[in-house]
Coordinates of C-alpha atoms and ligand atoms in Angstrom, one line a residue:
M28 CA 101.9 75.1 122.8
I29 CA 101.6 78.3 120.7
L30 CA 103.0 78.9 117.2
V31 CA 104.0 82.4 116.3
V32 CA 104.1 83.1 112.6
N33 CA 105.6 86.0 110.5
A34 CA 104.8 85.4 106.9
G35 CA 105.9 87.0 103.7
S36 CA 104.8 86.3 100.1
S37 CA 107.4 83.5 99.8
S38 CA 108.5 82.8 103.4
I39 CA 107.1 81.8 106.8
K40 CA 109.2 82.5 109.9
F41 CA 107.9 80.5 112.9
R42 CA 108.6 80.0 116.5
L43 CA 107.1 77.4 118.8
F44 CA 106.5 78.3 122.4
D45 CA 105.8 75.8 125.3
T46 CA 103.2 77.6 127.4
S47 CA 102.9 74.9 130.0
E48 CA 104.7 77.0 132.5
K49 CA 103.8 80.6 133.7
Q50 CA 106.5 82.1 131.5
P51 CA 106.3 80.9 127.8
K52 CA 109.5 79.3 126.6
D53 CA 110.5 79.2 122.9
I54 CA 111.6 75.8 122.0
L55 CA 111.9 75.9 118.3
D56 CA 112.8 78.7 115.8
G57 CA 112.2 78.0 112.1
L58 CA 111.9 79.3 108.6
A59 CA 110.1 78.0 105.5
E60 CA 111.5 79.8 102.4
R61 CA 111.4 79.9 98.7
I62 CA 107.6 79.0 98.8
T63 CA 106.2 78.9 95.3
I64 CA 109.8 78.7 93.9
D65 CA 111.1 75.4 95.2
G66 CA 111.3 75.2 98.9
I67 CA 113.5 74.9 102.0
V68 CA 112.3 74.3 105.6
S69 CA 114.9 74.8 108.3
F70 CA 114.6 75.1 112.2
K71 CA 116.7 74.9 115.2
Y72 CA 115.6 72.6 118.0
E73 CA 117.5 71.8 121.2
G74 CA 120.8 73.3 119.8
T75 CA 120.6 71.3 116.5
K76 CA 119.9 72.8 113.2
Y77 CA 117.7 70.9 110.7
K78 CA 117.2 71.5 107.1
F79 CA 114.8 70.0 104.4
E80 CA 114.7 70.6 100.8
V81 CA 111.1 70.1 99.9
D82 CA 108.7 71.2 97.2
L83 CA 106.6 74.0 98.6
P84 CA 104.1 75.1 95.9
N85 CA 102.1 77.2 98.3
H86 CA 101.8 78.2 102.0
E87 CA 99.4 75.5 102.8
V88 CA 101.9 72.8 101.8
A89 CA 104.5 74.5 103.9
V90 CA 102.3 74.7 107.0
D91 CA 101.4 71.1 106.6
F92 CA 105.0 70.0 106.1
I93 CA 106.2 71.9 109.3
L94 CA 103.4 70.3 111.4
K95 CA 104.0 66.8 110.1
K96 CA 107.8 67.2 110.8
L97 CA 107.1 68.4 114.4
V98 CA 104.9 65.4 115.0
E99 CA 107.3 62.9 113.3
M100 CA 110.2 64.3 115.4
K101 CA 108.0 64.0 118.5
I102 CA 108.4 67.7 119.3
I103 CA 104.6 67.8 119.5
K104 CA 102.3 64.8 120.1
S105 CA 99.8 65.9 117.4
A106 CA 98.8 69.1 115.4
E107 CA 96.1 69.6 118.2
A108 CA 98.9 70.2 120.7
I109 CA 99.2 73.7 119.2
K110 CA 96.3 75.5 120.9
A111 CA 96.8 78.7 119.0
V112 CA 98.7 80.5 116.3
G113 CA 99.7 84.1 116.7
F114 CA 100.3 86.1 113.4
R115 CA 102.4 89.1 113.0
I116 CA 100.5 91.5 110.7
V117 CA 102.3 94.6 109.5
H118 CA 99.2 96.7 108.8
G119 CA 95.9 96.5 110.8
G120 CA 94.4 99.7 109.5
T121 CA 92.8 101.4 112.6
I122 CA 92.6 98.3 114.7
S123 CA 93.9 99.3 118.0
E124 CA 94.9 95.9 119.7
S125 CA 95.7 92.4 119.1
S126 CA 92.6 90.5 118.0
V127 CA 91.2 87.0 117.5
I128 CA 90.8 86.6 113.7
S129 CA 87.1 87.0 113.2
T130 CA 85.7 87.5 109.7
E131 CA 85.6 91.3 110.5
V132 CA 89.2 91.4 111.5
F133 CA 90.3 89.3 108.5
N134 CA 88.4 91.6 106.2
T135 CA 90.2 94.7 107.8
I136 CA 93.6 92.9 107.2
K137 CA 92.5 92.5 103.5
D138 CA 91.4 96.1 103.2
A139 CA 94.8 97.1 104.5
V140 CA 96.5 95.4 101.6
K141 CA 96.4 98.8 99.7
L142 CA 98.3 100.4 102.5
A143 CA 100.8 97.6 102.9
P144 CA 101.0 95.9 99.4
L145 CA 104.4 94.4 100.3
H146 CA 103.6 92.9 103.6
N147 CA 99.9 92.1 104.2
P148 CA 99.3 89.6 101.3
G149 CA 101.8 87.1 102.7
A150 CA 100.1 87.2 106.1
I151 CA 96.7 86.6 104.5
T152 CA 97.9 83.7 102.6
A153 CA 99.5 82.2 105.6
I154 CA 96.2 82.7 107.7
E155 CA 94.2 81.0 105.0
A156 CA 96.8 78.1 105.0
V157 CA 96.8 77.7 108.7
K158 CA 92.9 77.7 108.8
K159 CA 92.8 74.8 106.4
V160 CA 95.7 72.8 107.9
M161 CA 94.8 73.4 111.6
P162 CA 91.0 73.9 111.7
N163 CA 90.8 73.6 115.5
A164 CA 93.5 76.2 116.4
N165 CA 92.6 79.6 117.7
L166 CA 94.0 82.3 115.4
V167 CA 95.2 85.7 116.7
A168 CA 96.5 88.7 114.8
C169 CA 99.1 91.1 116.4
F170 CA 99.6 94.3 114.4
D171 CA 102.6 96.5 114.0
T172 CA 100.3 99.5 113.7
A173 CA 98.0 98.8 116.6
Y174 CA 100.2 100.2 119.3
H175 CA 100.2 103.6 117.7
Q176 CA 96.5 104.0 117.6
T177 CA 96.9 106.1 120.7
L178 CA 98.4 109.1 118.8
N179 CA 96.4 112.2 118.8
Q180 CA 95.3 114.1 115.6
E181 CA 98.1 116.6 115.8
Q182 CA 100.4 113.6 115.5
Y183 CA 98.7 111.4 113.0
L184 CA 97.1 113.8 110.6
Y185 CA 99.2 115.2 107.6
A186 CA 98.6 118.8 106.5
V187 CA 96.8 117.7 103.3
P188 CA 93.2 118.0 102.3
Y189 CA 91.2 116.5 105.3
E190 CA 89.2 114.5 102.8
W191 CA 92.3 112.5 102.1
Y192 CA 92.2 111.2 105.6
E193 CA 88.3 110.9 105.8
K194 CA 87.9 109.1 102.5
H195 CA 91.1 107.4 101.8
G196 CA 92.7 106.8 105.2
V197 CA 95.8 109.0 104.6
R198 CA 97.3 109.3 108.1
K199 CA 100.3 108.3 110.1
Y200 CA 99.8 104.7 111.2
G201 CA 103.3 103.9 112.5
F202 CA 104.9 100.5 112.7
H203 CA 107.2 98.3 115.0
G204 CA 104.4 98.5 117.5
I205 CA 104.8 95.0 118.8
S206 CA 108.4 95.7 119.6
Y207 CA 107.6 99.1 121.3
Q208 CA 104.8 97.3 123.3
Y209 CA 107.4 94.7 124.6
I210 CA 110.1 97.2 125.3
T211 CA 107.7 99.5 127.3
Q212 CA 106.5 96.7 129.3
Q213 CA 110.1 95.6 130.0
L214 CA 111.1 99.1 130.9
A215 CA 108.2 99.4 133.4
N216 CA 109.3 96.1 135.1
N217 CA 113.0 97.3 135.1
L218 CA 112.1 100.7 136.5
N219 CA 109.7 99.1 138.9
K220 CA 107.1 101.7 137.7
D221 CA 103.5 101.5 136.7
L222 CA 103.2 101.0 132.9
N223 CA 101.0 104.1 132.6
K224 CA 103.8 106.3 134.2
V225 CA 106.6 105.3 131.8
N226 CA 108.0 108.1 129.6
A227 CA 110.6 107.0 127.1
I228 CA 112.1 107.4 123.7
I229 CA 112.6 104.0 122.1
C230 CA 114.9 103.7 119.1
H231 CA 114.0 100.5 117.2
L232 CA 117.0 100.5 114.8
G233 CA 117.0 97.5 112.6
N234 CA 117.2 97.2 108.8
G235 CA 113.9 98.9 109.0
A236 CA 114.1 101.6 111.6
S237 CA 111.7 103.9 113.6
I238 CA 111.7 105.8 116.8
A239 CA 108.7 106.2 119.2
C240 CA 107.8 108.7 121.8
I241 CA 106.2 106.9 124.7
K242 CA 104.2 109.2 127.1
E243 CA 102.5 107.8 130.1
G244 CA 102.9 104.2 128.9
K245 CA 101.4 104.9 125.5
S246 CA 102.6 105.7 122.0
F247 CA 102.4 109.5 121.6
D248 CA 104.3 109.9 118.3
T249 CA 106.4 107.8 116.1
T250 CA 108.6 108.4 112.9
M251 CA 107.0 106.0 110.4
G252 CA 103.9 107.2 108.7
L253 CA 101.2 105.9 106.2
T254 CA 103.8 103.3 105.3
P255 CA 107.2 102.2 106.8
L256 CA 109.0 104.4 104.3
A257 CA 108.8 107.6 106.4
G258 CA 110.8 108.9 109.3
V259 CA 114.5 108.1 110.0
M260 CA 117.1 106.8 107.5
M261 CA 117.1 103.0 107.2
G262 CA 119.2 100.2 105.6
T263 CA 117.6 100.7 102.2
R264 CA 114.7 103.1 102.8
S265 CA 115.2 106.9 102.5
G266 CA 113.0 108.0 105.5
D267 CA 111.6 111.5 105.2
I268 CA 112.3 113.5 102.1
D269 CA 110.8 116.4 100.2
P270 CA 107.8 114.8 98.4
S271 CA 108.5 117.0 95.3
I272 CA 111.8 115.0 94.7
I273 CA 109.6 112.1 93.3
E274 CA 108.1 114.1 90.4
Y275 CA 111.4 115.8 89.7
I276 CA 113.5 112.6 89.6
C277 CA 110.8 110.8 87.5
N278 CA 111.2 113.6 85.0
E279 CA 115.0 113.5 85.1
L280 CA 115.5 109.8 85.0
K281 CA 112.3 109.0 82.8
I282 CA 111.0 106.6 85.4
T283 CA 107.5 106.0 86.8
V284 CA 106.3 106.9 90.2
K285 CA 106.3 103.2 91.0
E286 CA 109.9 102.8 90.0
A287 CA 110.9 105.9 92.0
T288 CA 109.1 104.6 95.1
S289 CA 110.8 101.3 94.7
I290 CA 114.2 103.1 94.6
L291 CA 113.2 105.0 97.8
N292 CA 112.3 101.6 99.6
K293 CA 115.0 99.4 98.2
Q294 CA 118.0 101.5 97.1
S295 CA 118.2 104.4 99.3
G296 CA 119.1 104.8 103.0
L297 CA 122.6 103.5 104.0
L298 CA 122.7 101.5 100.7
G299 CA 122.0 104.6 98.6
M300 CA 124.2 106.9 100.4
S301 CA 127.1 104.6 100.7
G302 CA 126.7 103.2 97.2
E303 CA 128.0 99.8 98.6
T304 CA 126.1 98.3 101.6
S305 CA 122.9 98.5 103.7
D306 CA 124.6 96.6 106.5
M307 CA 125.6 98.7 109.5
R308 CA 128.4 96.5 110.4
D309 CA 130.2 97.3 107.1
I310 CA 129.2 101.0 107.4
T311 CA 130.7 101.3 110.9
N312 CA 133.9 99.5 109.8
G313 CA 134.3 101.8 106.8
Y314 CA 133.7 104.7 109.0
K315 CA 136.5 103.8 111.3
Q316 CA 138.8 103.5 108.1
N317 CA 137.8 107.1 107.2
K318 CA 136.0 106.0 103.9
P319 CA 134.1 109.2 102.8
N320 CA 131.0 107.2 101.6
F321 CA 130.7 105.6 105.0
I322 CA 131.4 108.7 106.9
R323 CA 128.6 110.6 105.2
S324 CA 126.2 107.7 105.6
L325 CA 126.8 107.2 109.3
N326 CA 126.7 110.9 110.0
K327 CA 123.4 111.5 108.2
Y328 CA 121.9 108.3 109.9
S329 CA 123.0 109.5 113.3
Q330 CA 121.9 113.2 112.7
V331 CA 118.4 112.2 111.5
A332 CA 117.9 109.8 114.5
A333 CA 119.2 112.5 117.0
D334 CA 116.8 115.2 115.4
Y335 CA 113.9 112.9 116.1
I336 CA 115.0 112.1 119.6
I337 CA 115.2 115.8 120.6
R338 CA 111.8 116.4 119.0
F339 CA 110.3 113.6 121.0
A340 CA 112.0 114.7 124.2
N341 CA 110.3 118.0 123.7
L342 CA 107.0 116.2 123.5
I343 CA 107.5 114.5 126.8
G344 CA 108.9 117.3 128.7
H345 CA 111.2 116.9 131.7
D346 CA 110.3 113.6 133.1
I347 CA 112.0 111.2 130.6
D348 CA 112.7 107.9 132.2
A349 CA 115.0 106.6 129.5
I350 CA 116.2 106.6 126.0
V351 CA 116.2 102.9 124.7
F352 CA 118.1 101.4 121.8
T353 CA 116.8 98.1 120.4
A354 CA 116.8 95.8 117.3
G355 CA 119.8 94.8 115.2
I356 CA 121.6 98.1 115.1
G357 CA 120.3 99.6 118.4
E358 CA 121.2 96.4 120.3
N359 CA 124.6 95.8 118.7
S360 CA 126.2 98.8 117.2
E361 CA 128.0 100.7 119.9
T362 CA 129.5 103.2 117.3
T363 CA 126.0 104.1 116.1
R364 CA 124.7 104.6 119.6
E365 CA 127.7 106.9 120.4
E366 CA 127.3 108.9 117.1
I367 CA 123.6 109.5 117.8
L368 CA 124.0 110.4 121.5
K369 CA 126.8 112.9 120.8
R370 CA 124.4 114.8 118.7
L371 CA 122.0 115.6 121.6
P372 CA 123.9 118.4 123.6
L373 CA 120.6 119.8 125.0
L374 CA 119.7 116.5 126.8
D375 CA 122.9 116.4 129.0
I376 CA 123.4 112.8 128.3
E377 CA 126.7 111.2 129.5
L378 CA 127.6 108.0 127.8
D379 CA 129.5 105.4 129.8
S380 CA 131.9 104.4 126.9
K381 CA 133.0 101.1 128.6
A382 CA 129.4 100.0 129.3
N383 CA 128.5 101.0 125.8
E384 CA 131.1 98.5 124.5
V385 CA 130.5 95.4 126.7
D386 CA 128.1 92.7 125.8
Y387 CA 125.0 92.1 127.8
D388 CA 122.1 89.6 128.1
E389 CA 118.7 91.2 128.1
S390 CA 119.3 94.9 128.9
K391 CA 122.0 97.2 130.2
V392 CA 122.3 100.9 131.2
I393 CA 125.0 102.6 129.0
S394 CA 124.9 106.0 130.6
T395 CA 126.8 107.2 133.7
K396 CA 125.2 108.2 137.0
N397 CA 125.5 111.9 136.0
S398 CA 123.5 111.5 132.8
K399 CA 120.4 113.6 133.0
I400 CA 118.5 110.9 131.1
P401 CA 119.4 107.2 131.5
V402 CA 120.3 105.4 128.2
I403 CA 119.5 101.7 128.1
V404 CA 120.1 99.0 125.4
M405 CA 117.5 96.3 125.5
R406 CA 116.9 93.2 123.4
T407 CA 113.5 93.2 121.8
N408 CA 111.3 90.1 121.5
E409 CA 108.5 90.6 119.2
E410 CA 107.7 86.9 119.0
L411 CA 107.3 86.6 122.7
M412 CA 105.1 89.7 122.7
I413 CA 102.9 88.0 120.1
C414 CA 102.8 84.8 122.2
L415 CA 101.8 86.6 125.3
D416 CA 99.0 88.6 123.6
T417 CA 97.9 85.3 122.0
I418 CA 97.7 83.7 125.4
K419 CA 95.6 86.5 126.8
L420 CA 93.1 86.4 124.0
I421 CA 92.4 82.7 123.9
K422 CA 91.8 82.4 127.7
Ligands
LIG511 P1 117.3 93.7 112.2 O1 116.5 94.2 111.1 O2 116.8 94.1 113.6 O3 117.7 92.2 112.2 O4 118.7 94.4 112.2 C1 119.5 94.3 111.0 C2 120.7 95.3 111.1 O5 121.4 95.2 112.3 C3 121.7 95.3 110.0 O6 121.9 96.6 109.5 C4 123.0 94.8 110.6 O7 124.1 95.3 110.0 C5 122.7 95.4 112.1 N1 123.7 94.7 112.9 C6 123.5 93.5 113.5 N2 124.6 93.1 114.4 C7 125.4 94.3 114.3 C8 126.6 94.6 115.0 N3 127.3 93.8 115.7 N4 127.1 95.9 114.8 C9 126.5 96.7 113.9 N5 125.3 96.5 113.3 C10 124.7 95.3 113.5

């Protein structure tokens, strides 16, 4: 058994995989939330939902509670049945692949707190908790940044003093790498192609969103930067803006840089532009009802995504295997996909409107046979990717 953990400062998402067969199977999906506030642990097992209200003063108590519940319910024989725990870590600095959590790796995750202050501290606390509660388990870290370490300097450097990069690590790191790694592997399988020959543009459009340019099976460029604030427009994040806006709006509104940055992270994007919601379901509904605030939001969202797709198409050249849509919006919003694709006249894409609307299991082609580039929707599975990397590392 392998446990996959995605922890925040007050929550732990967990998924248990049975790894006794060749293909790992997820058997339980759960969430411990409101840690340090009060505490709820819930999970789904064999189609039934379970919920426990329990005092969770810290992550350690939460991990201990989860393990004891799994044993008590005979889902696992004992805590030792879990051979390894794979952690999703947002920022791994310049670590280029999933790694066993040695002291050195753990210190690098700690050093990256200043680059990902909202994300890495929760993961660190969870690693420490699991170490205490499960001293015999192998611990593996899978990073959202690692997959993009193949970018070359033209892509990852900013045009700022070079010292900022050398001394302070100011560079593009990129995120959603676990998802991109998974989708690229799936794409290679689907196309029956060697992984190192896959060229694709992958649009990971969830509440957080980014796009990656995959050239010869590796990340060649991506839209997020030093932090997940950069790139395309998102649910509540602005994506790219003129950096001078920050000083200007701080003076206008008499707010601090920290406050302005928080607005760019939490009150911008679809939420900021619509003034109502960050949820793409509401945006597309309002768009269909001709509401101006939803029209401007979806138009901007689609245009920015299309602008990056054409830029990445130019980086790949002529041999593009596919444009892939994934994550919450990419997988489910046919309106958003259509709006983005219709803004790419140079790519000669022909959308199959019927296919775009019909539901699917794992993946589906939504372009016609005449389309110069195939367009595919594909369900991402970051937890399975973490499980597979964990298996590889503990063998
Ligand atoms: P994620 O962060 O990957 O969970 O994606 C969350 C986003 O997916 C939210 O903006 C949701 O509104 C969006 N989403 C989920 N289902 C749909 C759907 N059926 N149509 C449009 N957007 C959806």
